[in-house]
Amino acid sequence: MCRECVHEFCKDRGTTCLETGVYYINLKGCVECSTRGELAKAECKREEDEDGAEEISFEHRCSKCDHVVAKHTYSFSVDDGYQEYSMQCGLCGTGSDSRSVLPDDPHRG
């Protein structure tokens, strides 16, 4: 991951969790070739375990010189009646969210 290509490394995004996509507003440009153009996404690696927990990871790369700007990881699972989401990426930021699968969320009274 490259801290020099982004304005704010691992920006706190609150409950925003991107499975795919990119947070372009945080991109300064490629430090290797000075391009502010499009980013290419390396092939997604998708893993799922027997409980249905899912993790998706890929790299944001400069489309001109192939420099790795950031590694993006997104995860989803269901735990004790809650859908749990998280994102970790130097460019897109960090975020997590938890949503009840029940009609009335016991934690939100």
CSV table of N, CA, C and O in Angstrom, one decimal:
chain,number,residue,atom,x,y,z
A,1,MET,N,0.8,-1.2,0.0
A,1,MET,CA,0.0,0.0,0.0
A,1,MET,C,0.9,1.2,0.0
A,1,MET,O,2.0,1.2,0.5
A,2,CYS,N,0.4,2.3,-0.6
A,2,CYS,CA,1.2,3.5,-0.8
A,2,CYS,C,0.5,4.7,-0.1
A,2,CYS,O,-0.5,5.2,-0.5
A,3,ARG,N,1.1,5.2,1.0
A,3,ARG,CA,0.5,6.3,1.7
A,3,ARG,C,0.7,7.6,0.9
A,3,ARG,O,-0.1,8.5,1.2
A,4,GLU,N,1.6,7.7,0.0
A,4,GLU,CA,1.8,8.9,-0.8
A,4,GLU,C,0.8,9.1,-1.9
A,4,GLU,O,0.7,10.2,-2.4
A,5,CYS,N,0.1,8.1,-2.3
A,5,CYS,CA,-0.9,8.2,-3.3
A,5,CYS,C,-2.3,8.7,-2.8
A,5,CYS,O,-3.1,9.1,-3.6
A,6,VAL,N,-2.5,8.8,-1.5
A,6,VAL,CA,-3.8,9.2,-1.0
A,6,VAL,C,-3.7,10.4,-0.1
A,6,VAL,O,-2.6,10.7,0.4
A,7,HIS,N,-4.8,11.2,0.0
A,7,HIS,CA,-4.8,12.3,0.9
A,7,HIS,C,-4.8,11.9,2.3
A,7,HIS,O,-4.0,12.5,3.1
A,8,GLU,N,-5.6,11.0,2.7
A,8,GLU,CA,-5.7,10.6,4.1
A,8,GLU,C,-5.7,9.0,4.1
A,8,GLU,O,-6.7,8.4,3.7
A,9,PHE,N,-4.7,8.4,4.7
A,9,PHE,CA,-4.5,7.0,4.7
A,9,PHE,C,-5.5,6.4,5.7
A,9,PHE,O,-5.6,6.8,6.8
A,10,CYS,N,-6.3,5.4,5.3
A,10,CYS,CA,-7.2,4.7,6.1
A,10,CYS,C,-8.2,5.6,6.8
A,10,CYS,O,-8.5,5.5,8.0
A,11,LYS,N,-8.8,6.5,6.1
A,11,LYS,CA,-9.8,7.5,6.6
A,11,LYS,C,-10.9,6.7,7.3
A,11,LYS,O,-11.4,5.7,6.7
A,12,ASP,N,-11.4,7.3,8.4
A,12,ASP,CA,-12.5,6.7,9.1
A,12,ASP,C,-13.8,7.0,8.3
A,12,ASP,O,-14.1,8.1,8.1
A,13,ARG,N,-14.5,6.0,7.8
A,13,ARG,CA,-15.7,6.1,7.0
A,13,ARG,C,-16.9,5.8,7.8
A,13,ARG,O,-18.0,5.6,7.2
A,14,GLY,N,-16.8,5.6,9.1
A,14,GLY,CA,-18.0,5.3,9.9
A,14,GLY,C,-18.6,4.0,9.6
A,14,GLY,O,-18.0,2.9,9.6
A,15,THR,N,-19.9,4.0,9.1
A,15,THR,CA,-20.6,2.7,8.8
A,15,THR,C,-20.5,2.4,7.3
A,15,THR,O,-21.1,1.4,6.9
A,16,THR,N,-19.8,3.2,6.5
A,16,THR,CA,-19.7,2.9,5.1
A,16,THR,C,-18.7,1.7,4.9
A,16,THR,O,-17.6,1.8,5.3
A,17,CYS,N,-19.2,0.7,4.2
A,17,CYS,CA,-18.4,-0.5,3.9
A,17,CYS,C,-18.6,-0.8,2.4
A,17,CYS,O,-19.7,-1.3,2.0
A,18,LEU,N,-17.7,-0.6,1.6
A,18,LEU,CA,-17.7,-0.8,0.1
A,18,LEU,C,-17.2,-2.2,-0.2
A,18,LEU,O,-16.1,-2.6,0.1
A,19,GLU,N,-18.1,-3.0,-0.8
A,19,GLU,CA,-17.7,-4.4,-1.2
A,19,GLU,C,-16.8,-4.3,-2.5
A,19,GLU,O,-15.8,-5.0,-2.6
A,20,THR,N,-17.2,-3.4,-3.4
A,20,THR,CA,-16.4,-3.1,-4.5
A,20,THR,C,-16.4,-1.5,-4.7
A,20,THR,O,-17.0,-0.8,-3.9
A,21,GLY,N,-15.7,-1.0,-5.7
A,21,GLY,CA,-15.7,0.4,-5.9
A,21,GLY,C,-14.5,1.0,-5.4
A,21,GLY,O,-13.6,0.4,-4.9
A,22,VAL,N,-14.4,2.4,-5.4
A,22,VAL,CA,-13.3,3.1,-5.0
A,22,VAL,C,-13.7,4.5,-4.5
A,22,VAL,O,-14.6,5.1,-5.1
A,23,TYR,N,-13.0,5.0,-3.5
A,23,TYR,CA,-13.3,6.4,-3.0
A,23,TYR,C,-12.3,7.3,-3.6
A,23,TYR,O,-11.3,7.7,-3.1
A,24,TYR,N,-12.7,7.7,-4.9
A,24,TYR,CA,-11.8,8.6,-5.7
A,24,TYR,C,-11.4,9.9,-5.1
A,24,TYR,O,-10.4,10.5,-5.3
A,25,ILE,N,-12.3,10.5,-4.3
A,25,ILE,CA,-12.1,11.8,-3.7
A,25,ILE,C,-10.8,11.8,-2.8
A,25,ILE,O,-10.1,12.8,-2.6
A,26,ASN,N,-10.4,10.6,-2.3
A,26,ASN,CA,-9.2,10.5,-1.4
A,26,ASN,C,-7.9,10.2,-2.2
A,26,ASN,O,-6.9,10.2,-1.7
A,27,LEU,N,-8.1,10.0,-3.5
A,27,LEU,CA,-6.9,9.7,-4.4
A,27,LEU,C,-6.2,11.0,-4.8
A,27,LEU,O,-6.7,11.9,-5.4
A,28,LYS,N,-4.9,11.1,-4.4
A,28,LYS,CA,-4.0,12.2,-4.9
A,28,LYS,C,-3.6,12.0,-6.3
A,28,LYS,O,-3.6,12.9,-7.1
A,29,GLY,N,-3.2,10.8,-6.5
A,29,GLY,CA,-2.6,10.4,-7.8
A,29,GLY,C,-1.5,9.4,-7.6
A,29,GLY,O,-1.0,9.2,-6.5
A,30,CYS,N,-1.1,8.8,-8.7
A,30,CYS,CA,0.0,7.7,-8.6
A,30,CYS,C,1.3,8.4,-8.3
A,30,CYS,O,1.8,9.3,-9.1
A,31,VAL,N,2.0,8.0,-7.3
A,31,VAL,CA,3.3,8.6,-6.9
A,31,VAL,C,4.4,8.1,-7.9
A,31,VAL,O,5.4,8.8,-8.1
A,32,GLU,N,4.2,7.0,-8.5
A,32,GLU,CA,5.2,6.4,-9.5
A,32,GLU,C,5.2,7.1,-10.8
A,32,GLU,O,6.2,7.4,-11.4
A,33,CYS,N,4.0,7.4,-11.4
A,33,CYS,CA,3.9,8.0,-12.7
A,33,CYS,C,3.2,9.3,-12.8
A,33,CYS,O,3.0,9.8,-13.9
A,34,SER,N,2.8,9.9,-11.7
A,34,SER,CA,2.1,11.2,-11.6
A,34,SER,C,0.8,11.2,-12.3
A,34,SER,O,0.3,12.3,-12.7
A,35,THR,N,0.1,10.1,-12.5
A,35,THR,CA,-1.2,10.0,-13.2
A,35,THR,C,-2.3,10.1,-12.2
A,35,THR,O,-2.2,9.5,-11.1
A,36,ARG,N,-3.3,10.9,-12.5
A,36,ARG,CA,-4.5,11.0,-11.7
A,36,ARG,C,-5.7,10.3,-12.4
A,36,ARG,O,-6.8,10.6,-12.1
A,37,GLY,N,-5.4,9.5,-13.3
A,37,GLY,CA,-6.4,8.8,-14.1
A,37,GLY,C,-7.1,7.7,-13.4
A,37,GLY,O,-7.1,7.6,-12.1
A,38,GLU,N,-7.6,6.8,-14.1
A,38,GLU,CA,-8.4,5.7,-13.6
A,38,GLU,C,-7.5,4.7,-12.9
A,38,GLU,O,-6.4,4.5,-13.2
A,39,LEU,N,-8.1,4.1,-11.9
A,39,LEU,CA,-7.5,3.0,-11.2
A,39,LEU,C,-8.0,1.7,-11.8
A,39,LEU,O,-9.2,1.6,-12.2
A,40,ALA,N,-7.2,0.7,-11.9
A,40,ALA,CA,-7.6,-0.6,-12.3
A,40,ALA,C,-7.7,-1.5,-11.1
A,40,ALA,O,-7.0,-1.3,-10.1
A,41,LYS,N,-8.7,-2.4,-11.1
A,41,LYS,CA,-8.9,-3.3,-9.9
A,41,LYS,C,-8.3,-4.6,-10.3
A,41,LYS,O,-8.7,-5.2,-11.3
A,42,ALA,N,-7.4,-5.1,-9.5
A,42,ALA,CA,-6.8,-6.5,-9.7
A,42,ALA,C,-8.0,-7.5,-9.4
A,42,ALA,O,-9.0,-7.2,-8.8
A,43,GLU,N,-7.8,-8.7,-9.9
A,43,GLU,CA,-8.8,-9.7,-9.7
A,43,GLU,C,-9.2,-9.9,-8.2
A,43,GLU,O,-8.4,-9.9,-7.3
A,44,CYS,N,-10.5,-9.9,-8.0
A,44,CYS,CA,-11.0,-10.1,-6.7
A,44,CYS,C,-10.8,-11.5,-6.2
A,44,CYS,O,-10.9,-12.5,-6.9
A,45,LYS,N,-10.4,-11.6,-4.9
A,45,LYS,CA,-10.3,-12.9,-4.3
A,45,LYS,C,-11.5,-13.0,-3.3
A,45,LYS,O,-11.6,-12.2,-2.4
A,46,ARG,N,-12.4,-14.0,-3.5
A,46,ARG,CA,-13.6,-14.1,-2.7
A,46,ARG,C,-13.5,-15.4,-2.0
A,46,ARG,O,-13.3,-16.5,-2.6
A,47,GLU,N,-13.6,-15.4,-0.6
A,47,GLU,CA,-13.6,-16.6,0.2
A,47,GLU,C,-14.9,-16.6,1.0
A,47,GLU,O,-15.3,-15.6,1.5
A,48,GLU,N,-15.4,-17.8,1.2
A,48,GLU,CA,-16.6,-18.0,2.0
A,48,GLU,C,-16.4,-19.3,2.8
A,48,GLU,O,-15.9,-20.3,2.3
A,49,ASP,N,-16.7,-19.2,4.1
A,49,ASP,CA,-16.6,-20.4,5.0
A,49,ASP,C,-17.9,-21.1,5.1
A,49,ASP,O,-18.9,-20.6,4.6
A,50,GLU,N,-17.9,-22.2,5.8
A,50,GLU,CA,-19.1,-23.0,6.0
A,50,GLU,C,-20.3,-22.3,6.7
A,50,GLU,O,-21.4,-22.7,6.5
A,51,ASP,N,-20.0,-21.3,7.5
A,51,ASP,CA,-21.0,-20.5,8.2
A,51,ASP,C,-21.6,-19.4,7.3
A,51,ASP,O,-22.4,-18.6,7.8
A,52,GLY,N,-21.1,-19.2,6.1
A,52,GLY,CA,-21.6,-18.1,5.2
A,52,GLY,C,-20.8,-16.8,5.3
A,52,GLY,O,-21.1,-15.9,4.7
A,53,ALA,N,-19.8,-16.8,6.2
A,53,ALA,CA,-19.0,-15.6,6.3
A,53,ALA,C,-18.2,-15.4,5.0
A,53,ALA,O,-17.7,-16.4,4.5
A,54,GLU,N,-18.1,-14.1,4.6
A,54,GLU,CA,-17.5,-13.9,3.3
A,54,GLU,C,-16.4,-12.8,3.4
A,54,GLU,O,-16.6,-11.9,4.1
A,55,GLU,N,-15.3,-13.0,2.7
A,55,GLU,CA,-14.3,-12.0,2.6
A,55,GLU,C,-13.9,-11.8,1.2
A,55,GLU,O,-13.7,-12.7,0.4
A,56,ILE,N,-13.9,-10.5,0.8
A,56,ILE,CA,-13.5,-10.1,-0.6
A,56,ILE,C,-12.3,-9.2,-0.5
A,56,ILE,O,-12.2,-8.3,0.3
A,57,SER,N,-11.3,-9.5,-1.3
A,57,SER,CA,-10.1,-8.7,-1.3
A,57,SER,C,-9.6,-8.4,-2.7
A,57,SER,O,-9.7,-9.3,-3.6
A,58,PHE,N,-9.0,-7.3,-2.9
A,58,PHE,CA,-8.4,-6.9,-4.2
A,58,PHE,C,-7.5,-5.7,-4.0
A,58,PHE,O,-7.5,-5.1,-2.9
A,59,GLU,N,-6.8,-5.4,-5.1
A,59,GLU,CA,-5.8,-4.3,-5.0
A,59,GLU,C,-6.3,-3.2,-5.9
A,59,GLU,O,-6.8,-3.4,-7.0
A,60,HIS,N,-6.2,-1.9,-5.5
A,60,HIS,CA,-6.4,-0.8,-6.3
A,60,HIS,C,-5.1,-0.5,-7.0
A,60,HIS,O,-4.1,-0.3,-6.2
A,61,ARG,N,-5.0,-0.5,-8.3
A,61,ARG,CA,-3.7,-0.3,-9.0
A,61,ARG,C,-3.8,0.8,-10.0
A,61,ARG,O,-4.9,1.0,-10.6
A,62,CYS,N,-2.7,1.5,-10.2
A,62,CYS,CA,-2.7,2.5,-11.3
A,62,CYS,C,-2.9,1.8,-12.6
A,62,CYS,O,-2.2,0.9,-12.9
A,63,SER,N,-3.8,2.4,-13.4
A,63,SER,CA,-4.1,1.7,-14.7
A,63,SER,C,-3.0,2.0,-15.7
A,63,SER,O,-2.9,1.3,-16.7
A,64,LYS,N,-2.1,3.0,-15.5
A,64,LYS,CA,-1.1,3.3,-16.4
A,64,LYS,C,0.2,2.5,-16.1
A,64,LYS,O,0.8,1.9,-17.0
A,65,CYS,N,0.7,2.5,-14.8
A,65,CYS,CA,1.9,1.8,-14.5
A,65,CYS,C,1.8,0.6,-13.6
A,65,CYS,O,2.8,0.0,-13.3
A,66,ASP,N,0.6,0.3,-13.2
A,66,ASP,CA,0.3,-0.9,-12.4
A,66,ASP,C,0.8,-0.8,-10.9
A,66,ASP,O,0.9,-1.8,-10.2
A,67,HIS,N,1.2,0.4,-10.5
A,67,HIS,CA,1.6,0.6,-9.1
A,67,HIS,C,0.4,0.3,-8.1
A,67,HIS,O,-0.7,0.7,-8.4
A,68,VAL,N,0.7,-0.4,-7.1
A,68,VAL,CA,-0.4,-0.8,-6.1
A,68,VAL,C,-0.6,0.4,-5.2
A,68,VAL,O,0.3,0.8,-4.4
A,69,VAL,N,-1.8,1.0,-5.3
A,69,VAL,CA,-2.1,2.2,-4.5
A,69,VAL,C,-2.6,1.7,-3.1
A,69,VAL,O,-2.2,2.3,-2.1
A,70,ALA,N,-3.5,0.7,-3.1
A,70,ALA,CA,-4.0,0.2,-1.8
A,70,ALA,C,-4.6,-1.2,-2.0
A,70,ALA,O,-4.9,-1.6,-3.0
A,71,LYS,N,-4.6,-1.9,-0.9
A,71,LYS,CA,-5.2,-3.2,-0.8
A,71,LYS,C,-6.6,-3.1,-0.1
A,71,LYS,O,-6.7,-2.5,1.0
A,72,HIS,N,-7.6,-3.6,-0.7
A,72,HIS,CA,-9.0,-3.4,-0.2
A,72,HIS,C,-9.5,-4.7,0.3
A,72,HIS,O,-9.5,-5.7,-0.4
A,73,THR,N,-10.1,-4.7,1.5
A,73,THR,CA,-10.6,-5.9,2.1
A,73,THR,C,-12.0,-5.6,2.7
A,73,THR,O,-12.2,-4.6,3.4
A,74,TYR,N,-13.0,-6.4,2.3
A,74,TYR,CA,-14.4,-6.3,2.8
A,74,TYR,C,-14.8,-7.6,3.3
A,74,TYR,O,-14.5,-8.7,2.8
A,75,SER,N,-15.5,-7.6,4.5
A,75,SER,CA,-16.0,-8.8,5.0
A,75,SER,C,-17.5,-8.7,5.5
A,75,SER,O,-17.9,-7.6,5.8
A,76,PHE,N,-18.2,-9.8,5.4
A,76,PHE,CA,-19.6,-9.9,5.8
A,76,PHE,C,-19.8,-11.2,6.5
A,76,PHE,O,-19.3,-12.2,6.1
A,77,SER,N,-20.6,-11.1,7.6
A,77,SER,CA,-20.9,-12.4,8.3
A,77,SER,C,-22.2,-12.1,9.1
A,77,SER,O,-22.7,-11.0,9.3
A,78,VAL,N,-22.8,-13.2,9.5
A,78,VAL,CA,-24.0,-13.1,10.4
A,78,VAL,C,-23.6,-13.8,11.7
A,78,VAL,O,-23.2,-14.9,11.7
A,79,ASP,N,-23.8,-13.0,12.8
A,79,ASP,CA,-23.4,-13.5,14.1
A,79,ASP,C,-24.4,-13.1,15.1
A,79,ASP,O,-24.7,-11.9,15.3
A,80,ASP,N,-25.0,-14.1,15.8
A,80,ASP,CA,-26.0,-13.8,16.9
A,80,ASP,C,-27.1,-12.9,16.4
A,80,ASP,O,-27.5,-12.0,17.2
A,81,GLY,N,-27.7,-13.1,15.2
A,81,GLY,CA,-28.8,-12.3,14.8
A,81,GLY,C,-28.4,-11.0,14.2
A,81,GLY,O,-29.3,-10.2,13.9
A,82,TYR,N,-27.1,-10.7,13.9
A,82,TYR,CA,-26.7,-9.5,13.4
A,82,TYR,C,-25.9,-9.7,12.1
A,82,TYR,O,-25.0,-10.6,12.1
A,83,GLN,N,-26.1,-8.9,11.1
A,83,GLN,CA,-25.3,-8.9,9.9
A,83,GLN,C,-24.1,-7.9,10.2
A,83,GLN,O,-24.3,-6.8,10.6
A,84,GLU,N,-22.9,-8.4,10.1
A,84,GLU,CA,-21.7,-7.7,10.4
A,84,GLU,C,-20.9,-7.4,9.2
A,84,GLU,O,-20.6,-8.3,8.4
A,85,TYR,N,-20.6,-6.1,8.9
A,85,TYR,CA,-19.9,-5.7,7.7
A,85,TYR,C,-18.6,-4.9,8.2
A,85,TYR,O,-18.7,-4.2,9.2
A,86,SER,N,-17.6,-5.1,7.4
A,86,SER,CA,-16.4,-4.3,7.7
A,86,SER,C,-15.6,-4.1,6.4
A,86,SER,O,-15.7,-4.8,5.4
A,87,MET,N,-14.8,-3.0,6.4
A,87,MET,CA,-14.0,-2.6,5.2
A,87,MET,C,-12.7,-2.0,5.8
A,87,MET,O,-12.7,-1.3,6.8
A,88,GLN,N,-11.6,-2.4,5.1
A,88,GLN,CA,-10.3,-1.9,5.5
A,88,GLN,C,-9.5,-1.6,4.2
A,88,GLN,O,-9.3,-2.5,3.3
A,89,CYS,N,-9.1,-0.4,3.9
A,89,CYS,CA,-8.5,0.0,2.7
A,89,CYS,C,-7.7,1.3,2.9
A,89,CYS,O,-8.3,2.3,3.5
A,90,GLY,N,-6.5,1.4,2.5
A,90,GLY,CA,-5.7,2.7,2.6
A,90,GLY,C,-6.4,3.8,1.8
A,90,GLY,O,-6.3,4.9,2.2
A,91,LEU,N,-7.0,3.5,0.7
A,91,LEU,CA,-7.6,4.5,-0.1
A,91,LEU,C,-9.1,4.8,0.2
A,91,LEU,O,-9.5,5.9,0.5
A,92,CYS,N,-9.9,3.7,0.4
A,92,CYS,CA,-11.3,3.8,0.6
A,92,CYS,C,-11.6,4.1,2.1
A,92,CYS,O,-12.7,4.6,2.5
A,93,GLY,N,-10.7,3.7,3.0
A,93,GLY,CA,-10.9,4.0,4.4
A,93,GLY,C,-11.3,2.7,5.2
A,93,GLY,O,-11.2,1.6,4.7
A,94,THR,N,-11.6,3.0,6.4
A,94,THR,CA,-12.1,1.9,7.3
A,94,THR,C,-13.5,2.1,7.8
A,94,THR,O,-13.9,3.3,8.0
A,95,GLY,N,-14.3,1.1,7.9
A,95,GLY,CA,-15.7,1.2,8.3
A,95,GLY,C,-16.2,-0.1,8.8
A,95,GLY,O,-15.7,-1.2,8.5
A,96,SER,N,-17.2,0.0,9.6
A,96,SER,CA,-17.9,-1.2,10.1
A,96,SER,C,-19.3,-0.9,10.4
A,96,SER,O,-19.7,0.2,10.7
A,97,ASP,N,-20.2,-1.9,10.3
A,97,ASP,CA,-21.6,-1.7,10.5
A,97,ASP,C,-22.2,-3.0,11.0
A,97,ASP,O,-21.6,-4.1,10.7
A,98,SER,N,-23.2,-3.0,11.8
A,98,SER,CA,-23.9,-4.1,12.4
A,98,SER,C,-25.4,-3.8,12.3
A,98,SER,O,-25.9,-2.8,12.7
A,99,ARG,N,-26.1,-4.8,11.6
A,99,ARG,CA,-27.6,-4.6,11.4
A,99,ARG,C,-28.3,-5.9,11.9
A,99,ARG,O,-27.9,-7.0,11.6
A,100,SER,N,-29.4,-5.7,12.7
A,100,SER,CA,-30.1,-6.8,13.1
A,100,SER,C,-30.9,-7.5,12.0
A,100,SER,O,-31.4,-6.8,11.1
A,101,VAL,N,-31.0,-8.8,12.0
A,101,VAL,CA,-31.8,-9.5,11.0
A,101,VAL,C,-33.2,-9.7,11.5
A,101,VAL,O,-34.1,-10.2,10.8
A,102,LEU,N,-33.5,-9.3,12.8
A,102,LEU,CA,-34.8,-9.4,13.4
A,102,LEU,C,-35.6,-8.1,13.1
A,102,LEU,O,-35.1,-7.0,12.9
A,103,PRO,N,-37.0,-8.2,13.1
A,103,PRO,CA,-37.8,-7.0,12.8
A,103,PRO,C,-37.6,-5.9,13.8
A,103,PRO,O,-37.6,-4.7,13.5
A,104,ASP,N,-37.4,-6.3,15.1
A,104,ASP,CA,-37.2,-5.3,16.1
A,104,ASP,C,-35.8,-5.5,16.7
A,104,ASP,O,-35.5,-6.6,17.3
A,105,ASP,N,-34.9,-4.6,16.5
A,105,ASP,CA,-33.5,-4.7,17.0
A,105,ASP,C,-33.5,-4.5,18.5
A,105,ASP,O,-33.8,-3.5,19.0
A,106,PRO,N,-33.1,-5.6,19.2
A,106,PRO,CA,-33.1,-5.5,20.7
A,106,PRO,C,-32.1,-4.5,21.2
A,106,PRO,O,-32.2,-4.0,22.3
A,107,HIS,N,-31.0,-4.1,20.5
A,107,HIS,CA,-30.0,-3.2,21.0
A,107,HIS,C,-30.5,-1.7,20.7
A,107,HIS,O,-29.8,-0.8,21.2
A,108,ARG,N,-31.5,-1.5,20.0
A,108,ARG,CA,-31.9,-0.1,19.6
A,108,ARG,C,-33.3,0.2,20.3
A,108,ARG,O,-34.0,1.1,19.9
A,109,GLY,N,-33.6,-0.6,21.3
A,109,GLY,CA,-34.8,-0.4,22.1
A,109,GLY,C,-36.0,0.2,21.5
A,109,GLY,O,-36.9,0.8,21.7
